[in-house]
Amino acid sequence: MLDNHCKIAAVLHIIMGAFLLLTLLFVMLFFGGMAALAQAEVPFLGWIAGFGAFIVGLFALYGVAQIAAAAAYLNGSAAGRTFVIIFSVIALFNFPLGTAAGGYSLWALLRK
């Protein structure tokens, strides 16, 4: 049974993953549109846009994995807990909100 702090930590990771995916959508729409407009002027921008799409895809995979791990932890998965701890450590580098959420999550998950 999860206590309230562990549930809050999991929900925080779901919110952070969803916010990442939403941010990536806006970034992809903005830069994709700019690349499409500029491609008529500079032909190699298609290659740069492809590389950008690859990077956006990697970050999207990270966001989906974070949401999946937090949802699995809410359902009682021990593996989900391990992945949420890993995502919490990575979030520490995302100053200032990620640092606060990652620190709180580590405190909630590692205090037992």
PDB file of N, CA and C in Angstrom:
ATOM      1  N   MET A   1       0.832  -1.181   0.000  1.00  0.00           N
ATOM      2  CA  MET A   1       0.000   0.000   0.000  1.00  0.00           C
ATOM      3  C   MET A   1       0.877   1.245   0.000  1.00  0.00           C
ATOM      4  N   LEU A   2       0.598   2.153  -0.891  1.00  0.00           N
ATOM      5  CA  LEU A   2       1.375   3.384  -0.993  1.00  0.00           C
ATOM      6  C   LEU A   2       0.844   4.436  -0.026  1.00  0.00           C
ATOM      7  N   ASP A   3       1.778   5.142   0.612  1.00  0.00           N
ATOM      8  CA  ASP A   3       1.335   6.245   1.448  1.00  0.00           C
ATOM      9  C   ASP A   3       1.132   7.490   0.581  1.00  0.00           C
ATOM     10  N   ASN A   4       0.660   8.553   1.189  1.00  0.00           N
ATOM     11  CA  ASN A   4       0.318   9.755   0.426  1.00  0.00           C
ATOM     12  C   ASN A   4       1.521  10.384  -0.263  1.00  0.00           C
ATOM     13  N   HIS A   5       2.677  10.384   0.399  1.00  0.00           N
ATOM     14  CA  HIS A   5       3.862  10.990  -0.204  1.00  0.00           C
ATOM     15  C   HIS A   5       4.308  10.233  -1.462  1.00  0.00           C
ATOM     16  N   CYS A   6       4.216   8.919  -1.416  1.00  0.00           N
ATOM     17  CA  CYS A   6       4.592   8.121  -2.596  1.00  0.00           C
ATOM     18  C   CYS A   6       3.606   8.347  -3.739  1.00  0.00           C
ATOM     19  N   LYS A   7       2.332   8.471  -3.412  1.00  0.00           N
ATOM     20  CA  LYS A   7       1.336   8.761  -4.452  1.00  0.00           C
ATOM     21  C   LYS A   7       1.579  10.132  -5.072  1.00  0.00           C
ATOM     22  N   ILE A   8       1.889  11.124  -4.234  1.00  0.00           N
ATOM     23  CA  ILE A   8       2.170  12.468  -4.737  1.00  0.00           C
ATOM     24  C   ILE A   8       3.395  12.444  -5.642  1.00  0.00           C
ATOM     25  N   ALA A   9       4.429  11.695  -5.255  1.00  0.00           N
ATOM     26  CA  ALA A   9       5.643  11.599  -6.082  1.00  0.00           C
ATOM     27  C   ALA A   9       5.321  10.992  -7.445  1.00  0.00           C
ATOM     28  N   ALA A  10       4.497   9.951  -7.468  1.00  0.00           N
ATOM     29  CA  ALA A  10       4.130   9.324  -8.741  1.00  0.00           C
ATOM     30  C   ALA A  10       3.316  10.284  -9.601  1.00  0.00           C
ATOM     31  N   VAL A  11       2.382  10.991  -8.988  1.00  0.00           N
ATOM     32  CA  VAL A  11       1.566  11.946  -9.746  1.00  0.00           C
ATOM     33  C   VAL A  11       2.443  13.085 -10.276  1.00  0.00           C
ATOM     34  N   LEU A  12       3.422  13.527  -9.491  1.00  0.00           N
ATOM     35  CA  LEU A  12       4.356  14.557  -9.961  1.00  0.00           C
ATOM     36  C   LEU A  12       5.091  14.103 -11.222  1.00  0.00           C
ATOM     37  N   HIS A  13       5.494  12.839 -11.250  1.00  0.00           N
ATOM     38  CA  HIS A  13       6.204  12.337 -12.424  1.00  0.00           C
ATOM     39  C   HIS A  13       5.276  12.194 -13.628  1.00  0.00           C
ATOM     40  N   ILE A  14       4.028  11.870 -13.394  1.00  0.00           N
ATOM     41  CA  ILE A  14       3.067  11.836 -14.499  1.00  0.00           C
ATOM     42  C   ILE A  14       2.879  13.247 -15.057  1.00  0.00           C
ATOM     43  N   ILE A  15       2.761  14.225 -14.177  1.00  0.00           N
ATOM     44  CA  ILE A  15       2.592  15.619 -14.618  1.00  0.00           C
ATOM     45  C   ILE A  15       3.828  16.097 -15.362  1.00  0.00           C
ATOM     46  N   MET A  16       5.025  15.777 -14.838  1.00  0.00           N
ATOM     47  CA  MET A  16       6.254  16.220 -15.508  1.00  0.00           C
ATOM     48  C   MET A  16       6.394  15.575 -16.885  1.00  0.00           C
ATOM     49  N   GLY A  17       6.038  14.296 -17.005  1.00  0.00           N
ATOM     50  CA  GLY A  17       6.093  13.638 -18.303  1.00  0.00           C
ATOM     51  C   GLY A  17       5.093  14.222 -19.284  1.00  0.00           C
ATOM     52  N   ALA A  18       3.889  14.512 -18.811  1.00  0.00           N
ATOM     53  CA  ALA A  18       2.872  15.109 -19.683  1.00  0.00           C
ATOM     54  C   ALA A  18       3.278  16.518 -20.105  1.00  0.00           C
ATOM     55  N   PHE A  19       3.858  17.287 -19.198  1.00  0.00           N
ATOM     56  CA  PHE A  19       4.325  18.633 -19.536  1.00  0.00           C
ATOM     57  C   PHE A  19       5.452  18.570 -20.564  1.00  0.00           C
ATOM     58  N   LEU A  20       6.334  17.597 -20.434  1.00  0.00           N
ATOM     59  CA  LEU A  20       7.407  17.422 -21.422  1.00  0.00           C
ATOM     60  C   LEU A  20       6.820  17.121 -22.798  1.00  0.00           C
ATOM     61  N   LEU A  21       5.843  16.229 -22.864  1.00  0.00           N
ATOM     62  CA  LEU A  21       5.240  15.887 -24.154  1.00  0.00           C
ATOM     63  C   LEU A  21       4.516  17.088 -24.767  1.00  0.00           C
ATOM     64  N   LEU A  22       3.839  17.870 -23.935  1.00  0.00           N
ATOM     65  CA  LEU A  22       3.150  19.053 -24.428  1.00  0.00           C
ATOM     66  C   LEU A  22       4.154  20.085 -24.943  1.00  0.00           C
ATOM     67  N   THR A  23       5.235  20.278 -24.227  1.00  0.00           N
ATOM     68  CA  THR A  23       6.283  21.206 -24.659  1.00  0.00           C
ATOM     69  C   THR A  23       6.905  20.745 -25.970  1.00  0.00           C
ATOM     70  N   LEU A  24       7.156  19.448 -26.087  1.00  0.00           N
ATOM     71  CA  LEU A  24       7.725  18.918 -27.326  1.00  0.00           C
ATOM     72  C   LEU A  24       6.795  19.119 -28.510  1.00  0.00           C
ATOM     73  N   LEU A  25       5.500  19.015 -28.280  1.00  0.00           N
ATOM     74  CA  LEU A  25       4.535  19.242 -29.355  1.00  0.00           C
ATOM     75  C   LEU A  25       4.647  20.667 -29.880  1.00  0.00           C
ATOM     76  N   PHE A  26       4.701  21.634 -28.980  1.00  0.00           N
ATOM     77  CA  PHE A  26       4.825  23.023 -29.404  1.00  0.00           C
ATOM     78  C   PHE A  26       6.167  23.295 -30.082  1.00  0.00           C
ATOM     79  N   VAL A  27       7.238  22.728 -29.569  1.00  0.00           N
ATOM     80  CA  VAL A  27       8.558  22.913 -30.184  1.00  0.00           C
ATOM     81  C   VAL A  27       8.569  22.320 -31.587  1.00  0.00           C
ATOM     82  N   MET A  28       8.007  21.131 -31.723  1.00  0.00           N
ATOM     83  CA  MET A  28       7.999  20.478 -33.027  1.00  0.00           C
ATOM     84  C   MET A  28       7.142  21.248 -34.031  1.00  0.00           C
ATOM     85  N   LEU A  29       6.006  21.738 -33.593  1.00  0.00           N
ATOM     86  CA  LEU A  29       5.161  22.515 -34.492  1.00  0.00           C
ATOM     87  C   LEU A  29       5.850  23.807 -34.925  1.00  0.00           C
ATOM     88  N   PHE A  30       6.479  24.499 -33.993  1.00  0.00           N
ATOM     89  CA  PHE A  30       7.131  25.765 -34.304  1.00  0.00           C
ATOM     90  C   PHE A  30       8.314  25.566 -35.242  1.00  0.00           C
ATOM     91  N   PHE A  31       9.242  24.695 -34.849  1.00  0.00           N
ATOM     92  CA  PHE A  31      10.439  24.521 -35.669  1.00  0.00           C
ATOM     93  C   PHE A  31      10.164  23.741 -36.947  1.00  0.00           C
ATOM     94  N   GLY A  32       9.184  22.853 -36.923  1.00  0.00           N
ATOM     95  CA  GLY A  32       8.805  22.155 -38.147  1.00  0.00           C
ATOM     96  C   GLY A  32       8.226  23.109 -39.170  1.00  0.00           C
ATOM     97  N   GLY A  33       7.414  24.028 -38.701  1.00  0.00           N
ATOM     98  CA  GLY A  33       6.858  25.035 -39.607  1.00  0.00           C
ATOM     99  C   GLY A  33       7.929  25.960 -40.153  1.00  0.00           C
ATOM    100  N   MET A  34       8.852  26.355 -39.299  1.00  0.00           N
ATOM    101  CA  MET A  34       9.938  27.232 -39.759  1.00  0.00           C
ATOM    102  C   MET A  34      10.829  26.510 -40.775  1.00  0.00           C
ATOM    103  N   ALA A  35      11.107  25.238 -40.541  1.00  0.00           N
ATOM    104  CA  ALA A  35      11.940  24.484 -41.475  1.00  0.00           C
ATOM    105  C   ALA A  35      11.235  24.306 -42.809  1.00  0.00           C
ATOM    106  N   ALA A  36       9.928  24.084 -42.777  1.00  0.00           N
ATOM    107  CA  ALA A  36       9.180  23.932 -44.023  1.00  0.00           C
ATOM    108  C   ALA A  36       9.178  25.228 -44.825  1.00  0.00           C
ATOM    109  N   LEU A  37       9.069  26.358 -44.142  1.00  0.00           N
ATOM    110  CA  LEU A  37       9.104  27.638 -44.839  1.00  0.00           C
ATOM    111  C   LEU A  37      10.488  27.955 -45.402  1.00  0.00           C
ATOM    112  N   ALA A  38      11.512  27.592 -44.664  1.00  0.00           N
ATOM    113  CA  ALA A  38      12.869  27.941 -45.071  1.00  0.00           C
ATOM    114  C   ALA A  38      13.478  26.929 -46.019  1.00  0.00           C
ATOM    115  N   GLN A  39      12.890  25.757 -46.167  1.00  0.00           N
ATOM    116  CA  GLN A  39      13.484  24.714 -46.997  1.00  0.00           C
ATOM    117  C   GLN A  39      13.544  25.129 -48.465  1.00  0.00           C
ATOM    118  N   ALA A  40      12.635  25.960 -48.888  1.00  0.00           N
ATOM    119  CA  ALA A  40      12.671  26.441 -50.271  1.00  0.00           C
ATOM    120  C   ALA A  40      13.914  27.293 -50.502  1.00  0.00           C
ATOM    121  N   GLU A  41      14.379  27.982 -49.481  1.00  0.00           N
ATOM    122  CA  GLU A  41      15.563  28.841 -49.594  1.00  0.00           C
ATOM    123  C   GLU A  41      16.860  28.048 -49.460  1.00  0.00           C
ATOM    124  N   VAL A  42      16.909  27.148 -48.460  1.00  0.00           N
ATOM    125  CA  VAL A  42      18.140  26.407 -48.160  1.00  0.00           C
ATOM    126  C   VAL A  42      17.817  24.913 -48.175  1.00  0.00           C
ATOM    127  N   PRO A  43      18.316  24.177 -49.173  1.00  0.00           N
ATOM    128  CA  PRO A  43      17.924  22.772 -49.332  1.00  0.00           C
ATOM    129  C   PRO A  43      18.343  21.845 -48.192  1.00  0.00           C
ATOM    130  N   PHE A  44      19.458  22.107 -47.507  1.00  0.00           N
ATOM    131  CA  PHE A  44      19.924  21.177 -46.481  1.00  0.00           C
ATOM    132  C   PHE A  44      19.152  21.286 -45.169  1.00  0.00           C
ATOM    133  N   LEU A  45      18.182  22.188 -45.079  1.00  0.00           N
ATOM    134  CA  LEU A  45      17.399  22.301 -43.859  1.00  0.00           C
ATOM    135  C   LEU A  45      16.536  21.067 -43.616  1.00  0.00           C
ATOM    136  N   GLY A  46      16.237  20.320 -44.640  1.00  0.00           N
ATOM    137  CA  GLY A  46      15.504  19.069 -44.455  1.00  0.00           C
ATOM    138  C   GLY A  46      16.280  18.092 -43.597  1.00  0.00           C
ATOM    139  N   TRP A  47      17.599  18.043 -43.794  1.00  0.00           N
ATOM    140  CA  TRP A  47      18.446  17.175 -42.987  1.00  0.00           C
ATOM    141  C   TRP A  47      18.471  17.645 -41.536  1.00  0.00           C
ATOM    142  N   ILE A  48      18.561  18.944 -41.333  1.00  0.00           N
ATOM    143  CA  ILE A  48      18.561  19.490 -39.980  1.00  0.00           C
ATOM    144  C   ILE A  48      17.207  19.237 -39.310  1.00  0.00           C
ATOM    145  N   ALA A  49      16.130  19.380 -40.055  1.00  0.00           N
ATOM    146  CA  ALA A  49      14.797  19.107 -39.502  1.00  0.00           C
ATOM    147  C   ALA A  49      14.669  17.634 -39.131  1.00  0.00           C
ATOM    148  N   GLY A  50      15.248  16.745 -39.932  1.00  0.00           N
ATOM    149  CA  GLY A  50      15.224  15.318 -39.609  1.00  0.00           C
ATOM    150  C   GLY A  50      15.979  15.009 -38.333  1.00  0.00           C
ATOM    151  N   PHE A  51      17.121  15.655 -38.152  1.00  0.00           N
ATOM    152  CA  PHE A  51      17.889  15.475 -36.929  1.00  0.00           C
ATOM    153  C   PHE A  51      17.110  16.011 -35.726  1.00  0.00           C
ATOM    154  N   GLY A  52      16.462  17.151 -35.901  1.00  0.00           N
ATOM    155  CA  GLY A  52      15.645  17.716 -34.825  1.00  0.00           C
ATOM    156  C   GLY A  52      14.483  16.803 -34.473  1.00  0.00           C
ATOM    157  N   ALA A  53      13.876  16.188 -35.478  1.00  0.00           N
ATOM    158  CA  ALA A  53      12.773  15.254 -35.225  1.00  0.00           C
ATOM    159  C   ALA A  53      13.268  14.033 -34.448  1.00  0.00           C
ATOM    160  N   PHE A  54      14.493  13.592 -34.731  1.00  0.00           N
ATOM    161  CA  PHE A  54      15.085  12.474 -33.998  1.00  0.00           C
ATOM    162  C   PHE A  54      15.276  12.835 -32.526  1.00  0.00           C
ATOM    163  N   ILE A  55      15.795  14.030 -32.264  1.00  0.00           N
ATOM    164  CA  ILE A  55      16.004  14.481 -30.890  1.00  0.00           C
ATOM    165  C   ILE A  55      14.661  14.622 -30.164  1.00  0.00           C
ATOM    166  N   VAL A  56      13.670  15.194 -30.839  1.00  0.00           N
ATOM    167  CA  VAL A  56      12.337  15.320 -30.243  1.00  0.00           C
ATOM    168  C   VAL A  56      11.765  13.935 -29.944  1.00  0.00           C
ATOM    169  N   GLY A  57      12.003  12.983 -30.837  1.00  0.00           N
ATOM    170  CA  GLY A  57      11.535  11.614 -30.613  1.00  0.00           C
ATOM    171  C   GLY A  57      12.164  10.978 -29.384  1.00  0.00           C
ATOM    172  N   LEU A  58      13.451  11.231 -29.167  1.00  0.00           N
ATOM    173  CA  LEU A  58      14.113  10.692 -27.978  1.00  0.00           C
ATOM    174  C   LEU A  58      13.517  11.280 -26.699  1.00  0.00           C
ATOM    175  N   PHE A  59      13.297  12.596 -26.703  1.00  0.00           N
ATOM    176  CA  PHE A  59      12.693  13.220 -25.528  1.00  0.00           C
ATOM    177  C   PHE A  59      11.256  12.748 -25.334  1.00  0.00           C
ATOM    178  N   ALA A  60      10.525  12.513 -26.418  1.00  0.00           N
ATOM    179  CA  ALA A  60       9.158  11.999 -26.308  1.00  0.00           C
ATOM    180  C   ALA A  60       9.161  10.595 -25.703  1.00  0.00           C
ATOM    181  N   LEU A  61      10.119   9.776 -26.104  1.00  0.00           N
ATOM    182  CA  LEU A  61      10.252   8.434 -25.537  1.00  0.00           C
ATOM    183  C   LEU A  61      10.529   8.515 -24.036  1.00  0.00           C
ATOM    184  N   TYR A  62      11.366   9.476 -23.639  1.00  0.00           N
ATOM    185  CA  TYR A  62      11.659   9.697 -22.223  1.00  0.00           C
ATOM    186  C   TYR A  62      10.380  10.082 -21.467  1.00  0.00           C
ATOM    187  N   GLY A  63       9.586  10.995 -22.030  1.00  0.00           N
ATOM    188  CA  GLY A  63       8.353  11.429 -21.376  1.00  0.00           C
ATOM    189  C   GLY A  63       7.344  10.300 -21.233  1.00  0.00           C
ATOM    190  N   VAL A  64       7.197   9.502 -22.282  1.00  0.00           N
ATOM    191  CA  VAL A  64       6.259   8.377 -22.227  1.00  0.00           C
ATOM    192  C   VAL A  64       6.733   7.336 -21.212  1.00  0.00           C
ATOM    193  N   ALA A  65       8.040   7.080 -21.176  1.00  0.00           N
ATOM    194  CA  ALA A  65       8.579   6.121 -20.206  1.00  0.00           C
ATOM    195  C   ALA A  65       8.378   6.617 -18.773  1.00  0.00           C
ATOM    196  N   GLN A  66       8.530   7.919 -18.560  1.00  0.00           N
ATOM    197  CA  GLN A  66       8.333   8.476 -17.224  1.00  0.00           C
ATOM    198  C   GLN A  66       6.878   8.327 -16.787  1.00  0.00           C
ATOM    199  N   ILE A  67       5.949   8.604 -17.687  1.00  0.00           N
ATOM    200  CA  ILE A  67       4.525   8.446 -17.365  1.00  0.00           C
ATOM    201  C   ILE A  67       4.201   6.985 -17.100  1.00  0.00           C
ATOM    202  N   ALA A  68       4.731   6.083 -17.916  1.00  0.00           N
ATOM    203  CA  ALA A  68       4.457   4.653 -17.746  1.00  0.00           C
ATOM    204  C   ALA A  68       5.018   4.132 -16.428  1.00  0.00           C
ATOM    205  N   ALA A  69       6.223   4.565 -16.067  1.00  0.00           N
ATOM    206  CA  ALA A  69       6.827   4.114 -14.809  1.00  0.00           C
ATOM    207  C   ALA A  69       6.025   4.606 -13.611  1.00  0.00           C
ATOM    208  N   ALA A  70       5.602   5.864 -13.651  1.00  0.00           N
ATOM    209  CA  ALA A  70       4.823   6.414 -12.532  1.00  0.00           C
ATOM    210  C   ALA A  70       3.463   5.731 -12.429  1.00  0.00           C
ATOM    211  N   ALA A  71       2.833   5.451 -13.571  1.00  0.00           N
ATOM    212  CA  ALA A  71       1.543   4.749 -13.545  1.00  0.00           C
ATOM    213  C   ALA A  71       1.714   3.325 -13.019  1.00  0.00           C
ATOM    214  N   ALA A  72       2.796   2.665 -13.421  1.00  0.00           N
ATOM    215  CA  ALA A  72       3.052   1.318 -12.911  1.00  0.00           C
ATOM    216  C   ALA A  72       3.295   1.343 -11.405  1.00  0.00           C
ATOM    217  N   TYR A  73       4.011   2.369 -10.933  1.00  0.00           N
ATOM    218  CA  TYR A  73       4.242   2.477  -9.486  1.00  0.00           C
ATOM    219  C   TYR A  73       2.940   2.728  -8.730  1.00  0.00           C
ATOM    220  N   LEU A  74       2.064   3.528  -9.296  1.00  0.00           N
ATOM    221  CA  LEU A  74       0.764   3.741  -8.648  1.00  0.00           C
ATOM    222  C   LEU A  74      -0.046   2.449  -8.551  1.00  0.00           C
ATOM    223  N   ASN A  75       0.206   1.529  -9.486  1.00  0.00           N
ATOM    224  CA  ASN A  75      -0.483   0.238  -9.459  1.00  0.00           C
ATOM    225  C   ASN A  75       0.241  -0.785  -8.600  1.00  0.00           C
ATOM    226  N   GLY A  76       1.337  -0.387  -7.935  1.00  0.00           N
ATOM    227  CA  GLY A  76       2.016  -1.272  -6.996  1.00  0.00           C
ATOM    228  C   GLY A  76       3.206  -2.027  -7.545  1.00  0.00           C
ATOM    229  N   SER A  77       3.725  -1.639  -8.684  1.00  0.00           N
ATOM    230  CA  SER A  77       4.847  -2.345  -9.292  1.00  0.00           C
ATOM    231  C   SER A  77       6.169  -1.949  -8.634  1.00  0.00           C
ATOM    232  N   ALA A  78       6.953  -2.946  -8.255  1.00  0.00           N
ATOM    233  CA  ALA A  78       8.279  -2.675  -7.685  1.00  0.00           C
ATOM    234  C   ALA A  78       9.223  -2.141  -8.753  1.00  0.00           C
ATOM    235  N   ALA A  79       9.086  -2.621  -9.986  1.00  0.00           N
ATOM    236  CA  ALA A  79       9.915  -2.115 -11.083  1.00  0.00           C
ATOM    237  C   ALA A  79       9.560  -0.665 -11.380  1.00  0.00           C
ATOM    238  N   GLY A  80       8.292  -0.314 -11.278  1.00  0.00           N
ATOM    239  CA  GLY A  80       7.872   1.070 -11.467  1.00  0.00           C
ATOM    240  C   GLY A  80       8.527   1.977 -10.442  1.00  0.00           C
ATOM    241  N   ARG A  81       8.645   1.494  -9.201  1.00  0.00           N
ATOM    242  CA  ARG A  81       9.308   2.277  -8.153  1.00  0.00           C
ATOM    243  C   ARG A  81      10.770   2.520  -8.513  1.00  0.00           C
ATOM    244  N   THR A  82      11.444   1.498  -8.994  1.00  0.00           N
ATOM    245  CA  THR A  82      12.848   1.634  -9.377  1.00  0.00           C
ATOM    246  C   THR A  82      13.008   2.669 -10.486  1.00  0.00           C
ATOM    247  N   PHE A  83      12.158   2.615 -11.488  1.00  0.00           N
ATOM    248  CA  PHE A  83      12.256   3.575 -12.587  1.00  0.00           C
ATOM    249  C   PHE A  83      11.884   4.988 -12.155  1.00  0.00           C
ATOM    250  N   VAL A  84      10.938   5.123 -11.243  1.00  0.00           N
ATOM    251  CA  VAL A  84      10.600   6.454 -10.741  1.00  0.00           C
ATOM    252  C   VAL A  84      11.783   7.037  -9.968  1.00  0.00           C
ATOM    253  N   ILE A  85      12.509   6.205  -9.239  1.00  0.00           N
ATOM    254  CA  ILE A  85      13.718   6.672  -8.551  1.00  0.00           C
ATOM    255  C   ILE A  85      14.750   7.136  -9.565  1.00  0.00           C
ATOM    256  N   ILE A  86      14.927   6.391 -10.649  1.00  0.00           N
ATOM    257  CA  ILE A  86      15.876   6.784 -11.700  1.00  0.00           C
ATOM    258  C   ILE A  86      15.454   8.111 -12.331  1.00  0.00           C
ATOM    259  N   PHE A  87      14.168   8.255 -12.648  1.00  0.00           N
ATOM    260  CA  PHE A  87      13.676   9.506 -13.221  1.00  0.00           C
ATOM    261  C   PHE A  87      13.799  10.659 -12.225  1.00  0.00           C
ATOM    262  N   SER A  88      13.692  10.367 -10.933  1.00  0.00           N
ATOM    263  CA  SER A  88      13.858  11.406  -9.921  1.00  0.00           C
ATOM    264  C   SER A  88      15.290  11.921  -9.891  1.00  0.00           C
ATOM    265  N   VAL A  89      16.250  11.015 -10.019  1.00  0.00           N
ATOM    266  CA  VAL A  89      17.656  11.428 -10.044  1.00  0.00           C
ATOM    267  C   VAL A  89      17.930  12.283 -11.280  1.00  0.00           C
ATOM    268  N   ILE A  90      17.391  11.893 -12.419  1.00  0.00           N
ATOM    269  CA  ILE A  90      17.577  12.670 -13.648  1.00  0.00           C
ATOM    270  C   ILE A  90      16.902  14.039 -13.506  1.00  0.00           C
ATOM    271  N   ALA A  91      15.747  14.084 -12.848  1.00  0.00           N
ATOM    272  CA  ALA A  91      15.019  15.347 -12.686  1.00  0.00           C
ATOM    273  C   ALA A  91      15.780  16.343 -11.827  1.00  0.00           C
ATOM    274  N   LEU A  92      16.698  15.873 -10.998  1.00  0.00           N
ATOM    275  CA  LEU A  92      17.467  16.790 -10.154  1.00  0.00           C
ATOM    276  C   LEU A  92      18.244  17.806 -10.977  1.00  0.00           C
ATOM    277  N   PHE A  93      18.594  17.457 -12.208  1.00  0.00           N
ATOM    278  CA  PHE A  93      19.363  18.355 -13.066  1.00  0.00           C
ATOM    279  C   PHE A  93      18.495  19.395 -13.772  1.00  0.00           C
ATOM    280  N   ASN A  94      17.184  19.266 -13.660  1.00  0.00           N
ATOM    281  CA  ASN A  94      16.248  20.189 -14.301  1.00  0.00           C
ATOM    282  C   ASN A  94      15.876  21.282 -13.310  1.00  0.00           C
ATOM    283  N   PHE A  95      16.729  22.281 -13.193  1.00  0.00           N
ATOM    284  CA  PHE A  95      16.568  23.341 -12.190  1.00  0.00           C
ATOM    285  C   PHE A  95      15.526  24.353 -12.642  1.00  0.00           C
ATOM    286  N   PRO A  96      14.683  24.853 -11.811  1.00  0.00           N
ATOM    287  CA  PRO A  96      14.462  24.650 -10.388  1.00  0.00           C
ATOM    288  C   PRO A  96      13.321  23.677 -10.076  1.00  0.00           C
ATOM    289  N   LEU A  97      12.334  23.556 -10.978  1.00  0.00           N
ATOM    290  CA  LEU A  97      11.163  22.727 -10.654  1.00  0.00           C
ATOM    291  C   LEU A  97      11.495  21.239 -10.615  1.00  0.00           C
ATOM    292  N   GLY A  98      12.306  20.789 -11.559  1.00  0.00           N
ATOM    293  CA  GLY A  98      12.693  19.381 -11.563  1.00  0.00           C
ATOM    294  C   GLY A  98      13.512  19.017 -10.344  1.00  0.00           C
ATOM    295  N   THR A  99      14.347  19.957  -9.895  1.00  0.00           N
ATOM    296  CA  THR A  99      15.144  19.719  -8.696  1.00  0.00           C
ATOM    297  C   THR A  99      14.237  19.529  -7.484  1.00  0.00           C
ATOM    298  N   ALA A 100      13.240  20.376  -7.358  1.00  0.00           N
ATOM    299  CA  ALA A 100      12.312  20.260  -6.234  1.00  0.00           C
ATOM    300  C   ALA A 100      11.503  18.960  -6.327  1.00  0.00           C
ATOM    301  N   ALA A 101      10.976  18.653  -7.507  1.00  0.00           N
ATOM    302  CA  ALA A 101      10.170  17.440  -7.670  1.00  0.00           C
ATOM    303  C   ALA A 101      11.025  16.191  -7.503  1.00  0.00           C
ATOM    304  N   GLY A 102      12.234  16.212  -8.058  1.00  0.00           N
ATOM    305  CA  GLY A 102      13.126  15.060  -7.931  1.00  0.00           C
ATOM    306  C   GLY A 102      13.569  14.848  -6.493  1.00  0.00           C
ATOM    307  N   GLY A 103      13.900  15.938  -5.802  1.00  0.00           N
ATOM    308  CA  GLY A 103      14.296  15.810  -4.400  1.00  0.00           C
ATOM    309  C   GLY A 103      13.170  15.299  -3.527  1.00  0.00           C
ATOM    310  N   TYR A 104      11.975  15.834  -3.747  1.00  0.00           N
ATOM    311  CA  TYR A 104      10.815  15.373  -2.979  1.00  0.00           C
ATOM    312  C   TYR A 104      10.528  13.901  -3.272  1.00  0.00           C
ATOM    313  N   SER A 105      10.608  13.522  -4.547  1.00  0.00           N
ATOM    314  CA  SER A 105      10.331  12.136  -4.915  1.00  0.00           C
ATOM    315  C   SER A 105      11.351  11.190  -4.301  1.00  0.00           C
ATOM    316  N   LEU A 106      12.615  11.585  -4.337  1.00  0.00           N
ATOM    317  CA  LEU A 106      13.647  10.734  -3.720  1.00  0.00           C
ATOM    318  C   LEU A 106      13.410  10.617  -2.214  1.00  0.00           C
ATOM    319  N   TRP A 107      13.063  11.723  -1.568  1.00  0.00           N
ATOM    320  CA  TRP A 107      12.779  11.668  -0.143  1.00  0.00           C
ATOM    321  C   TRP A 107      11.602  10.738   0.137  1.00  0.00           C
ATOM    322  N   ALA A 108      10.535  10.861  -0.671  1.00  0.00           N
ATOM    323  CA  ALA A 108       9.331  10.045  -0.434  1.00  0.00           C
ATOM    324  C   ALA A 108       9.588   8.568  -0.702  1.00  0.00           C
ATOM    325  N   LEU A 109      10.378   8.260  -1.715  1.00  0.00           N
ATOM    326  CA  LEU A 109      10.551   6.866  -2.116  1.00  0.00           C
ATOM    327  C   LEU A 109      11.658   6.154  -1.344  1.00  0.00           C
ATOM    328  N   LEU A 110      12.632   6.887  -0.832  1.00  0.00           N
ATOM    329  CA  LEU A 110      13.776   6.248  -0.181  1.00  0.00           C
ATOM    330  C   LEU A 110      13.750   6.346   1.343  1.00  0.00           C
ATOM    331  N   ARG A 111      12.687   6.825   1.929  1.00  0.00           N
ATOM    332  CA  ARG A 111      12.698   7.010   3.383  1.00  0.00           C
ATOM    333  C   ARG A 111      12.332   5.761   4.164  1.00  0.00           C
ATOM    334  N   LYS A 112      11.922   4.711   3.497  1.00  0.00           N
ATOM    335  CA  LYS A 112      11.541   3.471   4.207  1.00  0.00           C
ATOM    336  C   LYS A 112      12.743   2.584   4.441  1.00  0.00           C
TER     337      LYS A 112
END
